[in-house]
Amino acid sequence: MTKRIAIVGGGYIGAELAKSLEGKADVTLIEPQSHFVHAPAMIRAVVNPQLLDRALIPYDSLLQHGKLCCARAIGVDAQGVTLEGGERINADYIVVATGSANATPFKANGRDIEILRADNARVHEMLCDAQSIAIVGAGAVGIELAGEIAHFMPDKNVTLISSEATLFPTMPKPLGTGLLAKLKNAGVTIILGARAETLESPTEPFSGTLQLSNGQSVTADLIFPVIGSRATSDILAALPGAAKTSADRIKTDAWLRPSTLPNVFAAGDVADTGDAMTIVATSRQLPWLKKTLLSLVNGAKTEDMKPYTPWAKAPILVPLGPKKGNSFLILFTAGDLVTRLMKGKDLFLSKYNKLFNRAV
């Protein structure tokens, strides 16, 4: 009999995994949204909303043989997935890749895609009207947003605020120091080692004054809180033996299993595998998942297969608009040219539209 695989979540793990396995198993992709949200392009889309038509990609042409179930999963067990409304998707193997939520308007956060479009339009208008912009949080999203605004709207006064003493403190030093110099050269004011203590909202853009832990205050027409993602992990947290770690992620074993159920796997942002919450992490997890699930449907046992090994120190690409940026590529830190060619110019829009069988 053909084995049944249910994949919960159609993000960077779920969509590509479903497409690669359809035809080799009875695959069902469970995803409540009508469109895939290509996160890197959503940062630039705040400045240039014309990107939305390529950054929000319909699921309707992704699968040729597998089934797309446009519904919200509310529970997982050893026999399958329970959907909102009580319908069941029975499965022999289940992969949960429900991703994470982030600040408005970078992800849908469980809401309708049309709400995300409206949020983008609203925040873009706020950005156009603002002269002074403060960005709280200097992870990849905050740094890229500062770079995009500085490139496309150089008349704006942009301030980037980080509680860390350096940019990307866990990465090799040249990455952070290079980005710092380029942002300053683009006119961005950078405040390091200071925590914002008076955030009106941790997720919604607003205007006002920020009191910082170093005694400074920053007043801005528009304040973007970009202080990190949190995993969407409720259905995994309810499983037997599941354990939450930081940012609501769920710890997995060496075979990406988040609980005592041997046929349930977790991957991507929701799973604490030892990888960071980045798209690059999926590029390592996906090949392992494909190989493992194919072996399982052909009769292998999980424990007889090679365990998953996370990145020792994963690459990261950080464009500052379409022309500049820095990237850590394991063996070296690259600058503007490599970052532009690999990510900054196109933001992988062509790659993901092609994956979903859309015109590029």
GROMACS .gro file of C-alpha atoms in nm:
model
  360
    1MET     CA    1   0.000   0.000   0.000
    2THR     CA    2   0.112   0.356  -0.072
    3LYS     CA    3   0.225   0.532   0.244
    4ARG     CA    4   0.049   0.853   0.344
    5ILE     CA    5   0.246   1.165   0.441
    6ALA     CA    6   0.076   1.471   0.591
    7ILE     CA    7   0.273   1.795   0.595
    8VAL     CA    8   0.140   2.070   0.822
    9GLY     CA    9   0.249   2.413   0.703
   10GLY     CA   10   0.330   2.526   0.350
   11GLY     CA   11   0.632   2.745   0.421
   12TYR     CA   12   0.992   2.694   0.312
   13ILE     CA   13   1.003   2.336   0.444
   14GLY     CA   14   0.648   2.223   0.372
   15ALA     CA   15   0.601   2.348   0.017
   16GLU     CA   16   0.924   2.211  -0.125
   17LEU     CA   17   0.899   1.885   0.071
   18ALA     CA   18   0.546   1.821  -0.057
   19LYS     CA   19   0.648   1.891  -0.415
   20SER     CA   20   0.953   1.663  -0.394
   21LEU     CA   21   0.759   1.371  -0.241
   22GLU     CA   22   0.438   1.380  -0.448
   23GLY     CA   23   0.425   1.081  -0.678
   24LYS     CA   24   0.646   0.882  -0.437
   25ALA     CA   25   0.385   0.875  -0.158
   26ASP     CA   26   0.029   0.987  -0.094
   27VAL     CA   27   0.112   1.346   0.006
   28THR     CA   28  -0.126   1.599   0.164
   29LEU     CA   29  -0.006   1.953   0.230
   30ILE     CA   30  -0.217   2.127   0.496
   31GLU     CA   31  -0.197   2.507   0.478
   32PRO     CA   32  -0.465   2.760   0.580
   33GLN     CA   33  -0.339   3.044   0.360
   34SER     CA   34  -0.411   3.084  -0.011
   35HIS     CA   35  -0.063   3.224  -0.078
   36PHE     CA   36   0.295   3.144   0.020
   37VAL     CA   37   0.460   3.446   0.185
   38HIS     CA   38   0.818   3.492   0.064
   39ALA     CA   39   0.960   3.658   0.375
   40PRO     CA   40   1.281   3.823   0.241
   41ALA     CA   41   1.086   4.015  -0.022
   42MET     CA   42   0.831   4.131   0.236
   43ILE     CA   43   1.100   4.353   0.390
   44ARG     CA   44   1.161   4.537   0.063
   45ALA     CA   45   0.788   4.540  -0.008
   46VAL     CA   46   0.740   4.781   0.282
   47VAL     CA   47   0.935   5.030   0.071
   48ASN     CA   48   0.816   4.901  -0.268
   49PRO     CA   49   0.467   4.741  -0.249
   50GLN     CA   50   0.482   4.654  -0.618
   51LEU     CA   51   0.683   4.348  -0.511
   52LEU     CA   52   0.379   4.197  -0.339
   53ASP     CA   53   0.245   4.031  -0.654
   54ARG     CA   54   0.564   3.824  -0.673
   55ALA     CA   55   0.624   3.789  -0.299
   56LEU     CA   56   0.276   3.646  -0.228
   57ILE     CA   57   0.264   3.331  -0.442
   58PRO     CA   58  -0.059   3.127  -0.484
   59TYR     CA   59  -0.045   2.762  -0.377
   60ASP     CA   60  -0.290   2.649  -0.645
   61SER     CA   61  -0.030   2.534  -0.897
   62LEU     CA   62   0.234   2.394  -0.658
   63LEU     CA   63   0.129   2.027  -0.664
   64GLN     CA   64   0.048   1.811  -0.964
   65HIS     CA   65  -0.016   1.478  -0.785
   66GLY     CA   66  -0.032   1.558  -0.416
   67LYS     CA   67  -0.331   1.710  -0.240
   68LEU     CA   68  -0.348   2.065  -0.108
   69CYS     CA   69  -0.582   2.100   0.191
   70CYS     CA   70  -0.660   2.466   0.256
   71ALA     CA   71  -0.743   2.438   0.626
   72ARG     CA   72  -0.600   2.503   0.970
   73ALA     CA   73  -0.459   2.208   1.164
   74ILE     CA   74  -0.554   2.210   1.532
   75GLY     CA   75  -0.408   1.879   1.644
   76VAL     CA   76  -0.160   1.605   1.560
   77ASP     CA   77  -0.146   1.246   1.686
   78ALA     CA   78   0.010   0.916   1.579
   79GLN     CA   79  -0.270   0.848   1.329
   80GLY     CA   80  -0.284   1.184   1.155
   81VAL     CA   81  -0.395   1.546   1.173
   82THR     CA   82  -0.718   1.702   1.302
   83LEU     CA   83  -0.842   2.009   1.118
   84GLU     CA   84  -1.048   2.299   1.240
   85GLY     CA   85  -1.407   2.180   1.209
   86GLY     CA   86  -1.319   1.822   1.305
   87GLU     CA   87  -1.211   1.675   0.970
   88ARG     CA   88  -0.927   1.422   0.984
   89ILE     CA   89  -0.630   1.368   0.755
   90ASN     CA   90  -0.501   1.018   0.828
   91ALA     CA   91  -0.130   0.964   0.774
   92ASP     CA   92   0.151   0.717   0.833
   93TYR     CA   93   0.407   0.997   0.871
   94ILE     CA   94   0.351   1.358   0.972
   95VAL     CA   95   0.582   1.656   0.931
   96VAL     CA   96   0.498   1.972   1.123
   97ALA     CA   97   0.655   2.286   0.978
   98THR     CA   98   0.426   2.562   1.103
   99GLY     CA   99   0.696   2.829   1.104
  100SER     CA  100   0.693   3.146   1.311
  101ALA     CA  101   0.528   3.482   1.355
  102ASN     CA  102   0.701   3.816   1.312
  103ALA     CA  103   0.624   4.186   1.327
  104THR     CA  104   0.366   4.353   1.102
  105PRO     CA  105   0.372   4.357   0.801
  106PHE     CA  106   0.640   4.094   0.736
  107LYS     CA  107   0.431   3.779   0.791
  108ALA     CA  108   0.062   3.690   0.786
  109ASN     CA  109   0.077   3.563   1.149
  110GLY     CA  110  -0.225   3.340   1.097
  111ARG     CA  111  -0.439   3.610   0.943
  112ASP     CA  112  -0.579   3.626   0.590
  113ILE     CA  113  -0.348   3.722   0.304
  114GLU     CA  114  -0.574   4.018   0.220
  115ILE     CA  115  -0.515   4.149   0.572
  116LEU     CA  116  -0.141   4.120   0.508
  117ARG     CA  117  -0.184   4.319   0.186
  118ALA     CA  118  -0.381   4.584   0.375
  119ASP     CA  119  -0.116   4.596   0.649
  120ASN     CA  120   0.153   4.644   0.385
  121ALA     CA  121  -0.038   4.932   0.223
  122ARG     CA  122  -0.103   5.096   0.561
  123VAL     CA  123   0.256   5.071   0.681
  124HIS     CA  124   0.394   5.184   0.344
  125GLU     CA  125   0.177   5.497   0.368
  126MET     CA  126   0.302   5.557   0.723
  127LEU     CA  127   0.658   5.520   0.595
  128CYS     CA  128   0.602   5.767   0.311
  129ASP     CA  129   0.457   6.023   0.554
  130ALA     CA  130   0.734   5.983   0.812
  131GLN     CA  131   1.056   6.181   0.813
  132SER     CA  132   1.217   6.006   1.110
  133ILE     CA  133   1.214   5.625   1.143
  134ALA     CA  134   1.341   5.415   1.433
  135ILE     CA  135   1.395   5.040   1.403
  136VAL     CA  136   1.413   4.846   1.730
  137GLY     CA  137   1.605   4.523   1.683
  138ALA     CA  138   1.915   4.466   1.474
  139GLY     CA  139   1.877   4.109   1.361
  140ALA     CA  140   1.858   4.028   0.992
  141VAL     CA  141   1.510   4.183   0.948
  142GLY     CA  142   1.597   4.507   1.127
  143ILE     CA  143   1.928   4.552   0.947
  144GLU     CA  144   1.779   4.472   0.605
  145LEU     CA  145   1.486   4.708   0.666
  146ALA     CA  146   1.727   4.990   0.758
  147GLY     CA  147   1.925   4.921   0.441
  148GLU     CA  148   1.615   4.914   0.219
  149ILE     CA  149   1.483   5.245   0.353
  150ALA     CA  150   1.827   5.408   0.328
  151HIS     CA  151   1.860   5.293  -0.034
  152PHE     CA  152   1.513   5.369  -0.168
  153MET     CA  153   1.427   5.668   0.055
  154PRO     CA  154   1.762   5.838   0.128
  155ASP     CA  155   1.588   6.156   0.250
  156LYS     CA  156   1.455   5.971   0.558
  157ASN     CA  157   1.633   5.986   0.894
  158VAL     CA  158   1.678   5.624   1.003
  159THR     CA  159   1.791   5.509   1.349
  160LEU     CA  160   1.869   5.142   1.418
  161ILE     CA  161   1.864   5.039   1.786
  162SER     CA  162   2.018   4.718   1.920
  163SER     CA  163   2.050   4.582   2.272
  164GLU     CA  164   2.368   4.403   2.159
  165ALA     CA  165   2.709   4.571   2.165
  166THR     CA  166   2.781   4.468   1.805
  167LEU     CA  167   2.585   4.360   1.498
  168PHE     CA  168   2.558   3.981   1.463
  169PRO     CA  169   2.768   3.914   1.776
  170THR     CA  170   2.762   3.535   1.731
  171MET     CA  171   2.899   3.552   1.377
  172PRO     CA  172   3.256   3.620   1.258
  173LYS     CA  173   3.345   3.983   1.329
  174PRO     CA  174   3.387   4.103   0.967
  175LEU     CA  175   3.017   4.044   0.895
  176GLY     CA  176   2.892   4.283   1.162
  177THR     CA  177   3.166   4.544   1.128
  178GLY     CA  178   3.120   4.558   0.752
  179LEU     CA  179   2.744   4.603   0.780
  180LEU     CA  180   2.789   4.868   1.049
  181ALA     CA  181   3.022   5.072   0.829
  182LYS     CA  182   2.792   5.047   0.525
  183LEU     CA  183   2.483   5.148   0.721
  184LYS     CA  184   2.662   5.448   0.869
  185ASN     CA  185   2.789   5.542   0.525
  186ALA     CA  186   2.428   5.531   0.402
  187GLY     CA  187   2.329   5.781   0.671
  188VAL     CA  188   2.176   5.540   0.925
  189THR     CA  189   2.225   5.635   1.292
  190ILE     CA  190   2.309   5.325   1.496
  191ILE     CA  191   2.267   5.290   1.872
  192LEU     CA  192   2.426   4.976   2.016
  193GLY     CA  193   2.404   4.823   2.362
  194ALA     CA  194   2.075   4.991   2.451
  195ARG     CA  195   1.739   4.823   2.511
  196ALA     CA  196   1.412   4.998   2.428
  197GLU     CA  197   1.216   5.008   2.755
  198THR     CA  198   0.893   5.177   2.642
  199LEU     CA  199   0.768   4.986   2.337
  200GLU     CA  200   0.404   5.074   2.274
  201SER     CA  201   0.373   4.744   2.081
  202PRO     CA  202   0.616   4.455   2.030
  203THR     CA  203   0.476   4.380   1.682
  204GLU     CA  204   0.292   4.685   1.537
  205PRO     CA  205   0.459   4.998   1.391
  206PHE     CA  206   0.374   5.315   1.584
  207SER     CA  207   0.494   5.672   1.640
  208GLY     CA  208   0.624   5.823   1.961
  209THR     CA  209   0.923   5.836   2.193
  210LEU     CA  210   1.140   5.545   2.304
  211GLN     CA  211   1.321   5.549   2.636
  212LEU     CA  212   1.641   5.348   2.614
  213SER     CA  213   1.826   5.162   2.888
  214ASN     CA  214   2.133   5.386   2.839
  215GLY     CA  215   1.933   5.698   2.931
  216GLN     CA  216   1.881   5.819   2.578
  217SER     CA  217   1.541   5.886   2.427
  218VAL     CA  218   1.453   5.855   2.058
  219THR     CA  219   1.148   6.025   1.909
  220ALA     CA  220   1.034   5.910   1.566
  221ASP     CA  221   0.742   5.955   1.329
  222LEU     CA  222   0.747   5.579   1.273
  223ILE     CA  223   0.890   5.309   1.499
  224PHE     CA  224   0.930   4.953   1.372
  225PRO     CA  225   0.959   4.692   1.651
  226VAL     CA  226   1.154   4.402   1.498
  227ILE     CA  227   1.265   4.210   1.803
  228GLY     CA  228   1.260   3.854   1.675
  229SER     CA  229   1.033   3.574   1.561
  230ARG     CA  230   0.835   3.339   1.783
  231ALA     CA  231   0.753   2.987   1.670
  232THR     CA  232   0.395   2.884   1.596
  233SER     CA  233   0.417   2.569   1.806
  234ASP     CA  234   0.086   2.506   1.984
  235ILE     CA  235   0.004   2.178   1.808
  236LEU     CA  236   0.351   2.042   1.882
  237ALA     CA  237   0.353   2.160   2.242
  238ALA     CA  238   0.047   1.940   2.308
  239LEU     CA  239   0.227   1.619   2.203
  240PRO     CA  240   0.350   1.369   2.466
  241GLY     CA  241   0.706   1.445   2.574
  242ALA     CA  242   0.727   1.777   2.386
  243ALA     CA  243   0.948   2.045   2.544
  244LYS     CA  244   0.954   2.415   2.461
  245THR     CA  245   1.282   2.604   2.439
  246SER     CA  246   1.348   2.970   2.355
  247ALA     CA  247   1.111   3.165   2.128
  248ASP     CA  248   0.843   2.893   2.174
  249ARG     CA  249   1.038   2.643   1.965
  250ILE     CA  250   1.004   2.269   2.033
  251LYS     CA  251   1.313   2.060   2.100
  252THR     CA  252   1.372   1.769   1.860
  253ASP     CA  253   1.577   1.452   1.890
  254ALA     CA  254   1.852   1.348   1.650
  255TRP     CA  255   1.592   1.246   1.389
  256LEU     CA  256   1.389   1.570   1.409
  257ARG     CA  257   1.117   1.411   1.625
  258PRO     CA  258   0.961   1.655   1.874
  259SER     CA  259   0.783   1.405   2.098
  260THR     CA  260   0.758   1.039   2.193
  261LEU     CA  261   0.555   0.971   1.876
  262PRO     CA  262   0.798   0.794   1.639
  263ASN     CA  263   0.623   0.894   1.315
  264VAL     CA  264   0.591   1.270   1.380
  265PHE     CA  265   0.870   1.502   1.265
  266ALA     CA  266   0.921   1.878   1.302
  267ALA     CA  267   1.136   2.115   1.100
  268GLY     CA  268   1.200   2.479   1.021
  269ASP     CA  269   1.144   2.767   1.264
  270VAL     CA  270   0.908   2.569   1.489
  271ALA     CA  271   1.171   2.302   1.562
  272ASP     CA  272   1.473   2.359   1.784
  273THR     CA  273   1.708   2.137   1.590
  274GLY     CA  274   2.026   2.327   1.668
  275ASP     CA  275   1.978   2.549   1.362
  276ALA     CA  276   1.884   2.917   1.372
  277MET     CA  277   1.541   3.039   1.258
  278THR     CA  278   1.653   3.118   0.904
  279ILE     CA  279   1.568   3.010   0.551
  280VAL     CA  280   1.926   2.883   0.520
  281ALA     CA  281   1.847   2.628   0.792
  282THR     CA  282   1.580   2.477   0.568
  283SER     CA  283   1.835   2.420   0.294
  284ARG     CA  284   2.009   2.171   0.524
  285GLN     CA  285   1.697   2.015   0.677
  286LEU     CA  286   1.511   1.961   0.349
  287PRO     CA  287   1.755   1.710   0.189
  288TRP     CA  288   1.764   1.510   0.513
  289LEU     CA  289   1.383   1.504   0.538
  290LYS     CA  290   1.341   1.402   0.174
  291LYS     CA  291   1.589   1.117   0.205
  292THR     CA  292   1.455   1.001   0.542
  293LEU     CA  293   1.088   1.001   0.442
  294LEU     CA  294   1.159   0.822   0.115
  295SER     CA  295   1.348   0.556   0.308
  296LEU     CA  296   1.063   0.522   0.557
  297VAL     CA  297   0.797   0.475   0.289
  298ASN     CA  298   1.020   0.204   0.142
  299GLY     CA  299   1.032   0.013   0.469
  300ALA     CA  300   1.337   0.147   0.654
  301LYS     CA  301   1.342   0.221   1.028
  302THR     CA  302   1.419   0.571   1.152
  303GLU     CA  303   1.687   0.467   1.400
  304ASP     CA  304   1.875   0.278   1.129
  305MET     CA  305   1.923   0.600   0.932
  306LYS     CA  306   2.185   0.870   0.975
  307PRO     CA  307   2.073   1.134   1.230
  308TYR     CA  308   2.034   1.496   1.126
  309THR     CA  309   2.331   1.724   1.196
  310PRO     CA  310   2.265   2.099   1.215
  311TRP     CA  311   2.485   2.370   1.068
  312ALA     CA  312   2.801   2.429   1.273
  313LYS     CA  313   2.776   2.796   1.172
  314ALA     CA  314   2.528   2.858   0.896
  315PRO     CA  315   2.581   3.102   0.609
  316ILE     CA  316   2.381   3.424   0.612
  317LEU     CA  317   2.314   3.679   0.338
  318VAL     CA  318   2.230   4.034   0.450
  319PRO     CA  319   2.153   4.277   0.167
  320LEU     CA  320   2.123   4.650   0.235
  321GLY     CA  321   1.895   4.720  -0.057
  322PRO     CA  322   1.955   4.579  -0.406
  323LYS     CA  323   2.320   4.684  -0.443
  324LYS     CA  324   2.504   4.656  -0.113
  325GLY     CA  325   2.540   4.418   0.181
  326ASN     CA  326   2.759   4.158   0.345
  327SER     CA  327   2.736   3.779   0.363
  328PHE     CA  328   2.900   3.509   0.570
  329LEU     CA  329   2.962   3.208   0.345
  330ILE     CA  330   3.133   2.967   0.590
  331LEU     CA  331   3.486   3.006   0.454
  332PHE     CA  332   3.484   3.384   0.413
  333THR     CA  333   3.280   3.703   0.446
  334ALA     CA  334   3.168   3.847   0.113
  335GLY     CA  335   3.078   4.204   0.029
  336ASP     CA  336   2.856   4.398  -0.207
  337LEU     CA  337   2.907   4.209  -0.533
  338VAL     CA  338   2.847   3.857  -0.403
  339THR     CA  339   2.560   3.965  -0.177
  340ARG     CA  340   2.393   4.152  -0.465
  341LEU     CA  341   2.425   3.860  -0.706
  342MET     CA  342   2.320   3.591  -0.458
  343LYS     CA  343   2.032   3.772  -0.288
  344GLY     CA  344   2.010   4.150  -0.300
  345LYS     CA  345   1.916   4.194  -0.663
  346ASP     CA  346   1.631   3.939  -0.683
  347LEU     CA  347   1.571   3.826  -0.321
  348PHE     CA  348   1.518   3.468  -0.452
  349LEU     CA  349   1.186   3.577  -0.604
  350SER     CA  350   1.256   3.398  -0.931
  351LYS     CA  351   1.354   3.077  -0.750
  352TYR     CA  352   1.035   3.057  -0.544
  353ASN     CA  353   0.798   3.161  -0.820
  354LYS     CA  354   0.953   2.883  -1.030
  355LEU     CA  355   0.909   2.633  -0.742
  356PHE     CA  356   0.537   2.719  -0.738
  357ASN     CA  357   0.513   2.686  -1.116
  358ARG     CA  358   0.447   3.056  -1.161
  359ALA     CA  359   0.588   3.280  -1.435
  360VAL     CA  360   0.916   3.438  -1.320
   0.00000   0.00000   0.00000
